[in-house]
Amino acid sequence: MSAIEQGILGAIAVCIAATAALWWLAMPDEPVRALQDGLGAAALATIIAGAAVRRSSD
């Protein structure tokens, strides 16, 4: 599995974990907001993974 694929899978895992944690712990009555916050976490994880891949290829 390439580093890019690992980064994508990591971002997906962060999205799922962040969404579940926010929904169950912080916002059980606001699933839409929890999903939005989880997607924001996934976007941040994707940026971090992309930067790590770019740095390791240099």
Rosetta silent file (secondary structure, phi, psi, omega in degrees, C-alpha in Angstrom):
SEQUENCE: MSAIEQGILGAIAVCIAATAALWWLAMPDEPVRALQDGLGAAALATIIAGAAVRRSSD
SCORE:     score description
SCORE:     0.000 S_00000001
   1 L     0.000  131.426 -177.578    0.000    0.000    0.000 S_00000001
   2 L   -76.086  166.386 -179.821    1.444    3.359   -0.997 S_00000001
   3 H   -64.113  -34.731  179.026    1.891    6.287    1.349 S_00000001
   4 H   -66.238  -43.710  178.291   -0.922    8.167   -0.383 S_00000001
   5 H   -63.285  -39.778  177.633   -3.338    5.281    0.126 S_00000001
   6 H   -64.179  -39.079  177.686   -2.306    5.054    3.776 S_00000001
   7 H   -64.604  -41.000  178.662   -2.898    8.784    4.169 S_00000001
   8 H   -65.472  -45.353  178.587   -6.350    8.543    2.636 S_00000001
   9 H   -63.373  -37.708  176.701   -7.279    5.592    4.846 S_00000001
  10 H   -63.680  -41.282  178.498   -5.945    7.475    7.868 S_00000001
  11 H   -64.517  -39.551  177.515   -8.058   10.512    7.005 S_00000001
  12 H   -64.264  -42.879  179.153  -11.145    8.333    6.670 S_00000001
  13 H   -62.688  -40.881  178.105  -10.426    6.721   10.035 S_00000001
  14 H   -64.320  -40.758  178.671  -10.017   10.138   11.672 S_00000001
  15 H   -60.098  -47.926 -178.754  -13.312   11.285   10.150 S_00000001
  16 H   -64.016  -46.484 -178.480  -15.169    8.264   11.478 S_00000001
  17 H   -65.117  -43.477 -179.344  -13.590    8.461   14.927 S_00000001
  18 H   -66.282  -41.451  179.287  -14.086   12.220   15.275 S_00000001
  19 H   -63.647  -46.680 -179.801  -17.686   12.057   14.126 S_00000001
  20 H   -62.972  -44.506 -179.038  -18.515    9.200   16.485 S_00000001
  21 H   -63.628  -45.782  179.682  -16.773   10.843   19.440 S_00000001
  22 H   -64.931  -40.027 -177.502  -18.436   14.217   18.895 S_00000001
  23 H   -67.529  -50.054 -174.485  -21.835   12.669   18.343 S_00000001
  24 H   -76.615  -34.591 -173.933  -21.833   10.315   21.319 S_00000001
  25 H   -96.557  -44.023 -170.660  -19.944   12.437   23.834 S_00000001
  26 H  -104.144  -37.075 -172.464  -20.502   16.086   23.035 S_00000001
  27 L  -134.259   61.654 -178.451  -23.481   16.484   20.734 S_00000001
  28 L   -64.443  -21.831 -179.414  -25.917   13.552   20.936 S_00000001
  29 L   -94.320   -1.933 -177.429  -28.781   15.860   19.912 S_00000001
  30 L  -129.681   70.741 -177.697  -26.939   17.399   16.930 S_00000001
  31 H   -65.314  -31.232 -179.681  -25.825   14.640   14.517 S_00000001
  32 H   -67.160  -43.911  178.507  -25.558   17.024   11.539 S_00000001
  33 H   -66.355  -38.252  177.159  -23.151   19.318   13.363 S_00000001
  34 H   -61.958  -40.076  178.204  -21.147   16.318   14.577 S_00000001
  35 H   -64.382  -43.083  178.627  -20.859   15.127   10.973 S_00000001
  36 H   -62.331  -42.952  178.775  -19.687   18.554    9.832 S_00000001
  37 H   -66.643  -36.994  176.846  -17.079   18.700   12.590 S_00000001
  38 H   -64.781  -39.331  177.104  -15.950   15.172   11.733 S_00000001
  39 H   -66.441  -35.187  175.361  -15.537   16.145    8.098 S_00000001
  40 H   -63.768  -39.909  176.799  -13.481   19.128    9.195 S_00000001
  41 H   -64.795  -37.877  178.432  -11.230   16.790   11.159 S_00000001
  42 H   -65.792  -39.408  178.050  -10.883   14.580    8.087 S_00000001
  43 H   -63.135  -42.762  178.162   -9.894   17.566    5.973 S_00000001
  44 H   -63.984  -42.458  178.508   -7.246   18.525    8.522 S_00000001
  45 H   -63.562  -36.769  178.367   -5.960   14.940    8.665 S_00000001
  46 H   -65.064  -41.583  177.989   -5.768   14.859    4.872 S_00000001
  47 H   -63.045  -44.608  179.932   -3.699   18.048    4.837 S_00000001
  48 H   -64.135  -43.985  179.250   -1.354   16.665    7.499 S_00000001
  49 H   -64.012  -40.491  178.105   -1.004   13.330    5.686 S_00000001
  50 H   -63.261  -40.648  177.968   -0.337   15.133    2.403 S_00000001
  51 H   -65.823  -38.541  179.421    2.339   17.276    4.023 S_00000001
  52 H   -66.417  -41.366  179.073    3.961   14.190    5.555 S_00000001
  53 H   -65.660  -42.722 -179.545    3.988   12.368    2.219 S_00000001
  54 H   -64.206  -40.929 -179.341    5.404   15.403    0.464 S_00000001
  55 H   -68.624  -38.105 -178.772    8.100   15.852    3.100 S_00000001
  56 H   -71.537  -24.493  179.524    9.087   12.159    3.016 S_00000001
  57 H   -82.350  -14.430  179.357    9.456   12.236   -0.776 S_00000001
  58 L   -77.809    0.000    0.000   11.894   15.181   -0.636 S_00000001
